Short mmCIF file of N, CA and C in Angstrom, two decimals:
data_model
loop_
_atom_site.label_atom_id
_atom_site.label_comp_id
_atom_site.label_asym_id
_atom_site.label_seq_id
_atom_site.Cartn_x
_atom_site.Cartn_y
_atom_site.Cartn_z
N MET F 1 7.87 -27.65 15.45
CA MET F 1 6.63 -27.51 13.89
C MET F 1 7.36 -25.89 13.62
N ASP F 2 7.91 -25.82 12.10
CA ASP F 2 8.46 -24.51 11.38
C ASP F 2 7.21 -23.72 10.97
N ASP F 3 7.21 -22.63 11.51
CA ASP F 3 5.91 -21.43 11.47
C ASP F 3 6.41 -20.58 11.02
N SER F 4 7.10 -20.47 9.78
CA SER F 4 7.52 -19.75 8.85
C SER F 4 6.85 -19.55 8.08
N ASP F 5 6.67 -18.48 7.07
CA ASP F 5 5.24 -18.08 6.03
C ASP F 5 5.65 -19.52 5.03
N GLU F 6 6.54 -19.43 4.72
CA GLU F 6 6.93 -20.60 3.34
C GLU F 6 6.33 -21.87 3.94
N ALA F 7 6.59 -22.26 5.20
CA ALA F 7 6.11 -24.03 5.41
C ALA F 7 4.70 -23.56 6.20
N LEU F 8 3.94 -22.35 6.39
CA LEU F 8 2.60 -22.77 6.62
C LEU F 8 1.97 -22.51 5.53
N MET F 9 2.56 -21.82 4.23
CA MET F 9 1.72 -22.01 2.88
C MET F 9 1.65 -23.32 2.30
N ALA F 10 3.09 -24.36 2.57
CA ALA F 10 3.20 -25.66 2.09
C ALA F 10 2.06 -26.20 2.61
N LEU F 11 1.26 -25.81 3.96
CA LEU F 11 0.26 -26.63 4.80
C LEU F 11 -0.73 -26.13 4.44
N VAL F 12 -1.22 -24.99 4.02
CA VAL F 12 -2.44 -24.05 3.30
C VAL F 12 -2.61 -24.85 1.75
N ALA F 13 -1.69 -25.07 1.04
CA ALA F 13 -1.33 -25.79 -0.13
C ALA F 13 -2.39 -27.39 0.15
N ARG F 14 -2.04 -28.00 1.29
CA ARG F 14 -2.79 -29.00 1.51
C ARG F 14 -4.08 -28.78 2.00
N GLY F 15 -4.78 -27.73 2.27
CA GLY F 15 -6.28 -27.50 2.58
C GLY F 15 -6.49 -26.77 4.29
N ASP F 16 -4.63 -27.03 4.85
CA ASP F 16 -4.73 -26.74 6.47
C ASP F 16 -5.27 -25.21 6.81
N GLU F 17 -6.58 -25.07 7.15
CA GLU F 17 -7.05 -24.17 7.63
C GLU F 17 -6.65 -23.11 8.68
N PRO F 18 -6.06 -23.85 9.82
CA PRO F 18 -5.32 -23.60 10.77
C PRO F 18 -4.08 -22.39 10.36
N ALA F 19 -3.64 -23.18 9.63
CA ALA F 19 -2.22 -22.33 8.86
C ALA F 19 -2.57 -21.20 8.12
N TYR F 20 -3.66 -20.95 7.33
CA TYR F 20 -4.15 -20.03 6.78
C TYR F 20 -4.30 -19.13 7.58
N ARG F 21 -5.22 -19.12 9.02
CA ARG F 21 -5.56 -18.42 9.92
C ARG F 21 -4.50 -17.95 10.27
N ALA F 22 -3.44 -18.35 10.42
CA ALA F 22 -2.11 -17.78 11.27
C ALA F 22 -1.52 -17.15 10.30
N LEU F 23 -1.42 -17.42 9.12
CA LEU F 23 -0.98 -16.41 7.63
C LEU F 23 -1.48 -15.08 7.85
N THR F 24 -3.08 -15.32 7.52
CA THR F 24 -3.80 -14.24 8.12
C THR F 24 -3.75 -13.29 8.89
N ARG F 25 -3.81 -13.64 10.30
CA ARG F 25 -3.70 -13.28 11.60
C ARG F 25 -2.23 -12.47 11.29
N ARG F 26 -1.30 -13.03 10.96
CA ARG F 26 0.14 -11.92 10.62
C ARG F 26 0.62 -11.15 9.57
N HIS F 27 -0.28 -11.23 8.62
CA HIS F 27 -0.26 -10.64 7.61
C HIS F 27 -1.21 -9.80 7.31
N LEU F 28 -2.82 -9.82 7.80
CA LEU F 28 -3.74 -9.10 7.28
C LEU F 28 -3.69 -7.60 7.70
N PRO F 29 -3.21 -7.25 8.99
CA PRO F 29 -3.06 -5.83 9.26
C PRO F 29 -2.08 -5.35 8.83
N ALA F 30 -0.81 -5.76 8.30
CA ALA F 30 -0.12 -4.73 7.25
C ALA F 30 -0.57 -4.32 6.15
N MET F 31 -0.97 -6.03 5.42
CA MET F 31 -1.54 -5.41 3.94
C MET F 31 -2.59 -4.35 4.29
N LEU F 32 -3.50 -4.60 5.10
CA LEU F 32 -4.53 -3.82 5.19
C LEU F 32 -4.56 -2.44 5.21
N GLY F 33 -3.54 -1.89 6.29
CA GLY F 33 -2.58 -0.64 6.16
C GLY F 33 -2.10 -0.45 4.91
N LEU F 34 -1.53 -1.44 4.43
CA LEU F 34 -0.83 -0.97 2.87
C LEU F 34 -1.75 -0.40 1.89
N ALA F 35 -3.11 -1.28 1.81
CA ALA F 35 -3.76 -1.16 0.72
C ALA F 35 -4.75 0.61 0.97
N ARG F 36 -4.70 0.99 2.33
CA ARG F 36 -5.21 2.08 2.87
C ARG F 36 -4.25 3.33 2.43
N ARG F 37 -2.85 3.17 2.68
CA ARG F 37 -2.04 4.32 2.02
C ARG F 37 -1.97 4.20 0.89
N ILE F 38 -2.30 3.15 -0.26
CA ILE F 38 -2.12 3.34 -1.83
C ILE F 38 -3.57 3.84 -2.20
N LEU F 39 -4.72 3.07 -1.71
CA LEU F 39 -5.82 3.74 -2.25
C LEU F 39 -6.81 4.84 -1.25
N GLY F 40 -6.36 5.23 -0.31
CA GLY F 40 -6.72 6.37 0.46
C GLY F 40 -8.17 6.18 0.87
N ASN F 41 -8.58 5.03 0.57
CA ASN F 41 -10.32 4.67 1.15
C ASN F 41 -10.06 3.55 1.72
N ALA F 42 -10.88 3.71 3.26
CA ALA F 42 -10.76 1.86 4.13
C ALA F 42 -11.78 1.41 3.62
N ALA F 43 -12.89 1.28 2.76
CA ALA F 43 -13.68 0.43 2.31
C ALA F 43 -12.98 -0.35 0.95
N ASP F 44 -12.31 0.52 0.66
CA ASP F 44 -11.45 -0.49 -0.72
C ASP F 44 -10.42 -0.80 -0.41
N ALA F 45 -9.96 -0.61 0.89
CA ALA F 45 -8.49 -1.06 1.15
C ALA F 45 -9.28 -2.52 1.79
N GLU F 46 -9.84 -2.61 2.70
CA GLU F 46 -10.61 -3.70 3.18
C GLU F 46 -10.58 -4.51 2.15
N ASP F 47 -11.83 -4.07 0.95
CA ASP F 47 -12.14 -5.27 0.05
C ASP F 47 -10.44 -5.58 -0.68
N VAL F 48 -9.69 -4.85 -1.05
CA VAL F 48 -8.31 -5.44 -1.42
C VAL F 48 -7.48 -6.39 -0.46
N ALA F 49 -7.52 -6.04 1.08
CA ALA F 49 -6.73 -7.06 2.03
C ALA F 49 -7.58 -8.36 1.66
N GLN F 50 -9.18 -8.59 1.88
CA GLN F 50 -9.44 -9.18 1.91
C GLN F 50 -9.28 -10.25 0.26
N GLU F 51 -9.47 -9.45 -0.59
CA GLU F 51 -9.50 -10.09 -1.90
C GLU F 51 -7.98 -10.82 -1.94
N ALA F 52 -6.75 -10.24 -1.65
CA ALA F 52 -5.64 -10.87 -0.90
C ALA F 52 -5.37 -12.07 -0.30
N MET F 53 -6.24 -12.00 0.85
CA MET F 53 -5.89 -13.47 1.48
C MET F 53 -6.61 -14.47 0.99
N LEU F 54 -7.89 -13.97 -0.08
CA LEU F 54 -8.42 -15.26 -0.66
C LEU F 54 -7.40 -15.77 -1.33
N ARG F 55 -6.88 -14.43 -2.17
CA ARG F 55 -5.99 -15.40 -3.62
C ARG F 55 -4.98 -16.01 -2.71
N VAL F 56 -4.69 -16.11 -1.13
CA VAL F 56 -3.42 -16.93 -0.58
C VAL F 56 -4.04 -18.29 -0.86
N TRP F 57 -5.27 -18.24 0.01
CA TRP F 57 -5.90 -19.28 -0.06
C TRP F 57 -5.88 -20.44 -1.35
N THR F 58 -6.60 -19.29 -2.46
CA THR F 58 -6.47 -20.15 -3.74
C THR F 58 -5.42 -20.51 -4.21
N HIS F 59 -4.27 -20.03 -4.38
CA HIS F 59 -3.36 -19.99 -4.98
C HIS F 59 -2.35 -20.73 -4.30
N ALA F 60 -2.83 -21.16 -2.95
CA ALA F 60 -1.29 -21.80 -2.38
C ALA F 60 -0.98 -22.99 -3.16
N PRO F 61 -1.81 -23.99 -3.73
CA PRO F 61 -1.59 -25.10 -4.30
C PRO F 61 -0.50 -24.71 -5.50
N ARG F 62 -0.39 -23.52 -6.50
CA ARG F 62 0.36 -23.47 -7.42
C ARG F 62 1.56 -22.68 -6.53
N TRP F 63 1.72 -22.01 -5.73
CA TRP F 63 2.75 -21.26 -4.96
C TRP F 63 3.36 -21.50 -5.10
N GLN F 64 4.94 -20.96 -5.72
CA GLN F 64 6.31 -21.54 -5.55
C GLN F 64 6.83 -20.59 -4.85
N PRO F 65 8.04 -20.66 -4.11
CA PRO F 65 8.78 -20.10 -3.08
C PRO F 65 9.98 -19.25 -3.46
N LEU F 66 9.42 -18.56 -5.04
CA LEU F 66 10.64 -17.96 -5.61
C LEU F 66 11.20 -16.49 -4.78
N ALA F 67 10.56 -15.89 -4.10
CA ALA F 67 10.39 -15.09 -3.27
C ALA F 67 10.22 -15.32 -1.84
N ALA F 68 10.13 -14.32 -0.99
CA ALA F 68 9.50 -14.23 0.76
C ALA F 68 8.09 -14.61 0.32
N PHE F 69 7.48 -14.83 1.08
CA PHE F 69 5.99 -15.11 1.20
C PHE F 69 5.56 -13.59 1.09
N ARG F 70 6.29 -12.89 2.14
CA ARG F 70 5.38 -11.51 2.20
C ARG F 70 5.28 -10.56 1.27
N THR F 71 6.80 -10.63 0.40
CA THR F 71 6.89 -9.89 -0.84
C THR F 71 6.24 -10.30 -1.99
N TRP F 72 5.76 -11.74 -1.83
CA TRP F 72 4.88 -12.04 -3.16
C TRP F 72 3.38 -11.49 -2.49
N LEU F 73 3.11 -11.68 -1.04
CA LEU F 73 2.07 -11.07 -0.52
C LEU F 73 1.77 -9.63 -0.58
N THR F 74 2.97 -8.81 -0.58
CA THR F 74 2.68 -7.30 -0.84
C THR F 74 2.76 -7.15 -2.56
N ARG F 75 3.15 -7.96 -3.21
CA ARG F 75 3.26 -7.33 -4.49
C ARG F 75 1.73 -7.70 -5.42
N VAL F 76 0.80 -8.67 -4.61
CA VAL F 76 -0.69 -9.35 -4.87
C VAL F 76 -1.29 -7.84 -4.51
N VAL F 77 -1.42 -7.36 -3.42
CA VAL F 77 -1.65 -6.34 -2.12
C VAL F 77 -1.71 -4.96 -3.28
N VAL F 78 -0.63 -4.43 -3.91
CA VAL F 78 -0.02 -3.54 -4.63
C VAL F 78 -0.94 -3.65 -6.28
N ASN F 79 -0.64 -4.79 -6.38
CA ASN F 79 -1.21 -4.87 -8.07
C ASN F 79 -2.60 -4.72 -7.72
N LEU F 80 -3.49 -5.18 -6.60
CA LEU F 80 -4.72 -5.01 -6.75
C LEU F 80 -5.28 -3.24 -6.28
N CYS F 81 -4.67 -2.78 -5.67
CA CYS F 81 -4.67 -1.69 -5.14
C CYS F 81 -4.75 -0.85 -6.53
N LEU F 82 -3.71 -1.17 -7.39
CA LEU F 82 -3.10 -0.33 -8.50
C LEU F 82 -4.48 -0.66 -9.71
N ASP F 83 -5.07 -1.77 -9.59
CA ASP F 83 -5.84 -2.16 -10.60
C ASP F 83 -7.28 -1.07 -9.95
N ARG F 84 -7.48 -1.47 -8.98
CA ARG F 84 -8.32 -0.59 -8.44
C ARG F 84 -8.41 0.99 -8.79
N LYS F 85 -7.43 1.75 -8.51
CA LYS F 85 -6.89 2.78 -8.95
C LYS F 85 -7.66 3.34 -10.58
N ARG F 86 -6.77 2.07 -11.05
CA ARG F 86 -7.20 2.76 -12.38
C ARG F 86 -8.82 2.68 -12.86
N ARG F 87 -9.49 1.45 -12.28
CA ARG F 87 -10.82 1.85 -12.55
C ARG F 87 -11.53 2.67 -12.04
N ALA F 88 -11.22 3.21 -10.48
CA ALA F 88 -12.08 3.98 -9.78
C ALA F 88 -11.40 5.76 -10.17
N ARG F 89 -12.88 6.59 -10.05
CA ARG F 89 -12.66 7.99 -10.58
C ARG F 89 -12.64 8.32 -9.28
N TRP F 90 -11.19 9.73 -9.16
CA TRP F 90 -10.84 10.36 -7.87
C TRP F 90 -11.73 11.28 -7.51
N VAL F 91 -12.18 11.47 -6.23
CA VAL F 91 -13.26 12.75 -5.58
C VAL F 91 -12.33 13.76 -5.64
N ALA F 92 -13.06 15.29 -5.93
CA ALA F 92 -12.30 16.22 -5.71
C ALA F 92 -12.10 16.55 -4.23
N LEU F 93 -11.21 17.35 -3.77
CA LEU F 93 -11.15 17.90 -2.46
C LEU F 93 -11.81 18.57 -1.83
N GLU F 94 -12.66 19.72 -2.67
CA GLU F 94 -13.28 20.35 -2.53
C GLU F 94 -14.74 19.47 -1.88
N ALA F 95 -15.27 18.20 -2.09
CA ALA F 95 -16.45 17.46 -1.86
C ALA F 95 -16.15 16.79 -0.24
N ALA F 96 -14.93 17.28 0.07
CA ALA F 96 -14.69 16.75 1.74
C ALA F 96 -15.15 17.05 2.68
N GLY F 97 -15.36 18.86 2.93
CA GLY F 97 -15.48 19.62 3.19
C GLY F 97 -14.28 19.96 4.57
N GLU F 98 -14.70 20.88 5.62
CA GLU F 98 -13.79 20.51 6.21
C GLU F 98 -13.92 20.88 7.59
N LEU F 99 -12.73 20.21 8.07
CA LEU F 99 -13.06 19.75 9.36
C LEU F 99 -13.01 20.89 10.98
N VAL F 100 -13.57 20.37 11.89
CA VAL F 100 -13.60 21.38 13.21
C VAL F 100 -13.34 20.75 14.34
N ASP F 101 -12.18 21.11 15.07
CA ASP F 101 -12.34 20.57 16.31
C ASP F 101 -12.50 21.40 17.44
N PRO F 102 -13.33 21.52 18.61
CA PRO F 102 -12.97 22.39 19.22
C PRO F 102 -12.46 22.02 20.64
N ALA F 103 -11.41 21.10 20.71
CA ALA F 103 -10.78 20.57 21.94
C ALA F 103 -9.41 21.29 21.62
N PRO F 104 -9.09 21.83 23.15
CA PRO F 104 -8.06 22.69 23.13
C PRO F 104 -6.94 22.33 22.12
N GLY F 105 -6.28 23.44 21.62
CA GLY F 105 -5.09 23.10 20.76
C GLY F 105 -5.85 22.81 19.38
N ALA F 106 -6.67 22.78 18.86
CA ALA F 106 -7.59 22.15 18.03
C ALA F 106 -6.92 23.21 16.58
N GLY F 107 -6.40 24.24 16.84
CA GLY F 107 -5.70 24.93 15.48
C GLY F 107 -4.88 24.51 15.13
N ASP F 108 -3.75 23.99 16.21
CA ASP F 108 -2.74 23.14 15.74
C ASP F 108 -3.03 21.51 15.24
N THR F 109 -3.95 21.41 15.71
CA THR F 109 -4.18 20.08 15.23
C THR F 109 -4.74 19.86 13.52
N ALA F 110 -5.73 20.99 13.62
CA ALA F 110 -6.31 20.99 12.45
C ALA F 110 -5.24 21.53 11.17
N GLU F 111 -4.43 22.01 11.71
CA GLU F 111 -3.10 22.41 10.58
C GLU F 111 -2.06 21.40 10.23
N HIS F 112 -1.96 20.60 11.28
CA HIS F 112 -1.07 19.51 11.29
C HIS F 112 -1.71 18.14 9.94
N ASP F 113 -3.28 17.97 10.78
CA ASP F 113 -4.37 17.32 9.66
C ASP F 113 -4.53 17.84 8.51
N GLU F 114 -4.54 19.06 8.36
CA GLU F 114 -4.40 19.75 6.91
C GLU F 114 -3.15 19.52 5.90
N ARG F 115 -2.10 19.53 6.76
CA ARG F 115 -0.90 19.23 6.12
C ARG F 115 -0.93 17.93 5.89
N GLU F 116 -0.99 16.91 6.54
CA GLU F 116 -1.17 15.58 6.46
C GLU F 116 -2.35 15.40 5.24
N ARG F 117 -3.51 15.60 5.03
CA ARG F 117 -4.44 15.80 3.91
C ARG F 117 -3.80 15.95 2.63
N MET F 118 -2.88 17.14 2.92
CA MET F 118 -2.79 17.69 1.25
C MET F 118 -1.81 16.76 0.90
N LEU F 119 -0.80 16.05 1.82
CA LEU F 119 0.55 15.33 1.46
C LEU F 119 -0.24 13.85 1.16
N ALA F 120 -1.55 13.47 1.58
CA ALA F 120 -1.95 12.32 0.96
C ALA F 120 -2.55 12.56 -0.16
N VAL F 121 -3.38 13.80 -0.31
CA VAL F 121 -4.22 14.03 -1.69
C VAL F 121 -2.59 14.31 -2.59
N ALA F 122 -1.62 14.90 -2.84
CA ALA F 122 -0.55 15.21 -3.44
C ALA F 122 -0.07 13.64 -3.87
N ILE F 123 0.40 12.50 -2.84
CA ILE F 123 0.88 11.36 -3.36
C ILE F 123 -0.09 10.69 -4.40
N ALA F 124 -1.37 10.85 -3.73
CA ALA F 124 -2.72 10.11 -4.32
C ALA F 124 -2.81 10.93 -5.87
N GLU F 125 -2.13 11.87 -6.26
CA GLU F 125 -2.42 12.23 -7.36
C GLU F 125 -1.27 12.11 -8.11
N LEU F 126 0.00 11.27 -7.64
CA LEU F 126 1.25 10.54 -8.40
C LEU F 126 0.61 9.69 -9.56
N PRO F 127 1.50 9.59 -10.33
CA PRO F 127 1.40 8.46 -11.32
C PRO F 127 1.37 7.06 -10.31
N ALA F 128 0.73 6.17 -10.60
CA ALA F 128 0.55 4.83 -9.91
C ALA F 128 1.74 4.48 -9.76
N ARG F 129 2.91 4.32 -10.46
CA ARG F 129 4.28 3.72 -10.08
C ARG F 129 4.80 4.57 -9.25
N GLN F 130 4.89 5.55 -9.34
CA GLN F 130 5.51 6.77 -8.36
C GLN F 130 5.22 6.49 -7.07
N ARG F 131 3.65 6.47 -6.88
CA ARG F 131 2.71 6.83 -5.78
C ARG F 131 3.45 5.11 -5.17
N THR F 132 3.17 3.90 -5.88
CA THR F 132 3.63 2.95 -5.04
C THR F 132 4.49 3.00 -4.65
N ALA F 133 5.67 3.43 -5.44
CA ALA F 133 6.74 3.19 -5.04
C ALA F 133 7.64 4.33 -3.71
N ILE F 134 6.47 5.23 -3.82
CA ILE F 134 6.54 6.26 -2.47
C ILE F 134 6.15 5.73 -1.38
N VAL F 135 5.20 4.86 -1.42
CA VAL F 135 4.57 4.73 -0.43
C VAL F 135 5.19 3.08 0.24
N LEU F 136 5.51 2.33 -0.80
CA LEU F 136 6.34 1.13 0.14
C LEU F 136 7.68 1.44 0.82
N THR F 137 8.20 2.91 0.12
CA THR F 137 9.57 2.63 0.61
C THR F 137 9.41 3.88 1.49
N TYR F 138 8.66 4.82 1.54
CA TYR F 138 8.53 5.66 2.97
C TYR F 138 7.43 4.91 4.11
N GLY F 139 6.49 4.74 3.17
CA GLY F 139 5.35 4.45 4.23
C GLY F 139 5.31 2.80 4.57
N GLU F 140 5.82 1.96 4.24
CA GLU F 140 6.27 0.55 4.61
C GLU F 140 7.52 0.59 5.10
N GLY F 141 8.64 1.02 4.68
CA GLY F 141 10.17 0.78 4.86
C GLY F 141 10.56 0.20 4.26
N MET F 142 10.27 -0.45 3.28
CA MET F 142 10.86 -1.18 2.43
C MET F 142 12.45 -0.89 1.45
N SER F 143 12.97 -1.48 1.49
CA SER F 143 14.37 -1.39 0.69
C SER F 143 14.13 -1.27 -0.58
N ASN F 144 15.26 -0.41 -1.48
CA ASN F 144 14.67 -0.36 -3.09
C ASN F 144 14.72 -1.92 -3.84
N ALA F 145 15.42 -2.61 -3.19
CA ALA F 145 15.56 -3.96 -3.52
C ALA F 145 14.12 -4.53 -3.69
N GLN F 146 13.45 -4.70 -2.20
CA GLN F 146 12.42 -5.05 -2.10
C GLN F 146 10.93 -4.83 -3.23
N VAL F 147 11.19 -3.23 -3.06
CA VAL F 147 10.23 -2.50 -4.02
C VAL F 147 10.86 -2.94 -5.62
N ALA F 148 11.75 -3.17 -6.04
CA ALA F 148 12.03 -3.40 -7.43
C ALA F 148 11.28 -5.16 -7.62
N ASP F 149 11.48 -5.70 -6.39
CA ASP F 149 11.05 -7.15 -6.71
C ASP F 149 9.36 -7.31 -6.56
N ILE F 150 8.86 -6.00 -5.65
CA ILE F 150 7.39 -5.93 -5.69
C ILE F 150 6.82 -5.35 -7.25
N LEU F 151 7.57 -4.66 -7.74
CA LEU F 151 7.08 -3.68 -9.00
C LEU F 151 7.88 -4.63 -10.06
N GLY F 152 8.21 -5.65 -10.18
CA GLY F 152 8.91 -6.19 -11.44
C GLY F 152 9.80 -5.28 -11.99
N THR F 153 10.89 -4.45 -11.49
CA THR F 153 11.74 -3.74 -12.22
C THR F 153 12.96 -3.83 -11.59
N SER F 154 13.92 -3.00 -12.17
CA SER F 154 15.05 -2.88 -11.45
C SER F 154 15.17 -1.90 -10.12
N VAL F 155 16.20 -1.94 -9.60
CA VAL F 155 16.59 -0.89 -8.37
C VAL F 155 16.94 -0.04 -8.77
N SER F 156 17.72 0.81 -10.24
CA SER F 156 17.91 1.86 -11.02
C SER F 156 16.69 2.22 -11.17
N ALA F 157 15.75 1.35 -11.44
CA ALA F 157 14.16 2.23 -12.23
C ALA F 157 13.13 2.52 -10.89
N VAL F 158 13.37 1.99 -9.83
CA VAL F 158 12.49 2.28 -8.48
C VAL F 158 13.32 3.55 -8.08
N GLU F 159 14.79 4.10 -8.08
CA GLU F 159 15.21 5.07 -7.21
C GLU F 159 14.63 6.21 -8.29
N THR F 160 14.76 6.08 -9.50
CA THR F 160 14.19 6.72 -10.96
C THR F 160 12.75 7.46 -10.51
N LEU F 161 11.69 6.52 -10.11
CA LEU F 161 10.52 6.47 -9.74
C LEU F 161 10.61 7.24 -8.66
N LEU F 162 11.17 7.07 -7.53
CA LEU F 162 11.57 7.64 -5.90
C LEU F 162 11.66 9.43 -6.46
N VAL F 163 12.60 9.61 -7.26
CA VAL F 163 13.36 10.99 -7.73
C VAL F 163 12.35 11.55 -8.05
N ARG F 164 11.58 11.14 -9.29
CA ARG F 164 10.29 11.61 -9.88
C ARG F 164 9.28 11.84 -9.12
N GLY F 165 8.78 11.00 -8.19
CA GLY F 165 8.00 10.81 -7.36
C GLY F 165 8.04 12.24 -6.35
N LYS F 166 9.26 12.62 -5.64
CA LYS F 166 9.75 13.26 -4.77
C LYS F 166 9.65 14.75 -5.62
N GLN F 167 10.10 14.67 -6.87
CA GLN F 167 9.88 16.17 -7.55
C GLN F 167 8.66 16.56 -7.66
N ASN F 168 7.98 15.44 -7.93
CA ASN F 168 6.03 15.88 -8.48
C ASN F 168 5.68 16.37 -7.24
N LEU F 169 6.15 15.79 -6.00
CA LEU F 169 5.33 16.32 -4.58
C LEU F 169 5.69 17.51 -4.14
N ARG F 170 7.08 17.46 -4.31
CA ARG F 170 7.74 19.21 -4.11
C ARG F 170 7.01 20.07 -4.97
N ALA F 171 6.84 19.91 -6.36
CA ALA F 171 6.34 20.52 -7.06
C ALA F 171 4.58 21.10 -6.42
N ARG F 172 4.05 20.17 -6.40
CA ARG F 172 2.57 20.08 -5.90
C ARG F 172 2.49 20.83 -4.46
N LEU F 173 3.45 20.44 -3.68
CA LEU F 173 3.45 21.61 -2.42
C LEU F 173 4.03 22.38 -2.06
N VAL F 174 4.68 23.27 -3.31
CA VAL F 174 5.43 24.11 -2.94
C VAL F 174 5.15 25.23 -2.25
N HIS F 175 3.92 25.47 -2.15
CA HIS F 175 3.25 26.62 -1.32
C HIS F 175 3.33 25.82 0.06
N VAL F 176 2.97 24.74 0.57
CA VAL F 176 2.89 24.48 1.75
C VAL F 176 4.66 24.28 2.31
N ILE F 177 5.27 23.91 1.57
CA ILE F 177 7.03 23.99 1.88
C ILE F 177 7.46 25.04 2.28
N ASP F 178 6.76 26.26 1.58
CA ASP F 178 7.35 27.36 1.39
C ASP F 178 6.77 28.15 2.68
N GLY F 179 5.60 27.65 3.18
CA GLY F 179 4.95 28.54 4.40
C GLY F 179 3.85 29.27 3.60
N GLU F 180 3.39 29.24 2.75
CA GLU F 180 2.70 30.16 2.00
C GLU F 180 1.22 29.56 1.95
N GLU F 181 0.54 28.86 3.04
CA GLU F 181 -0.41 28.20 3.17
C GLU F 181 -1.28 29.40 3.03
#
């Protein structure tokens, strides 16, 4: 039996629940991780990932394999995340508080965590399309062509989004890059 994503999708279109469960087991963890990186909120990411998998089930009869299934599903997740980001208000960093780690080496861990948090915040502050291009390219390891397909744009437009996104990140993080935390 062919268990490619496209073959499983054809079975799902006919109401095959085991095929749907197989697709869910195969793709839900990656889609959840992608949504977490774009949204920065685990609860919202879980909602988005579940909504995306629900769309697999409901849209299966109309799905056309014009692109790879994973590309289509990634685009669904990205679009759901972007929609959610447009609706949601961002919470200021000051509300997050300060982390304390009493374990040995806590200073190094806290410093690393702070840099990671600052990077995550800087990425979250980017315009939506720049943020998405950065996350898909560097977080998901996708090629510019794959990102272009997901965003519905050209490879050169993705390259422009990446350049601008990196410039914006550099400007926001110049004090961290120069070691002037």
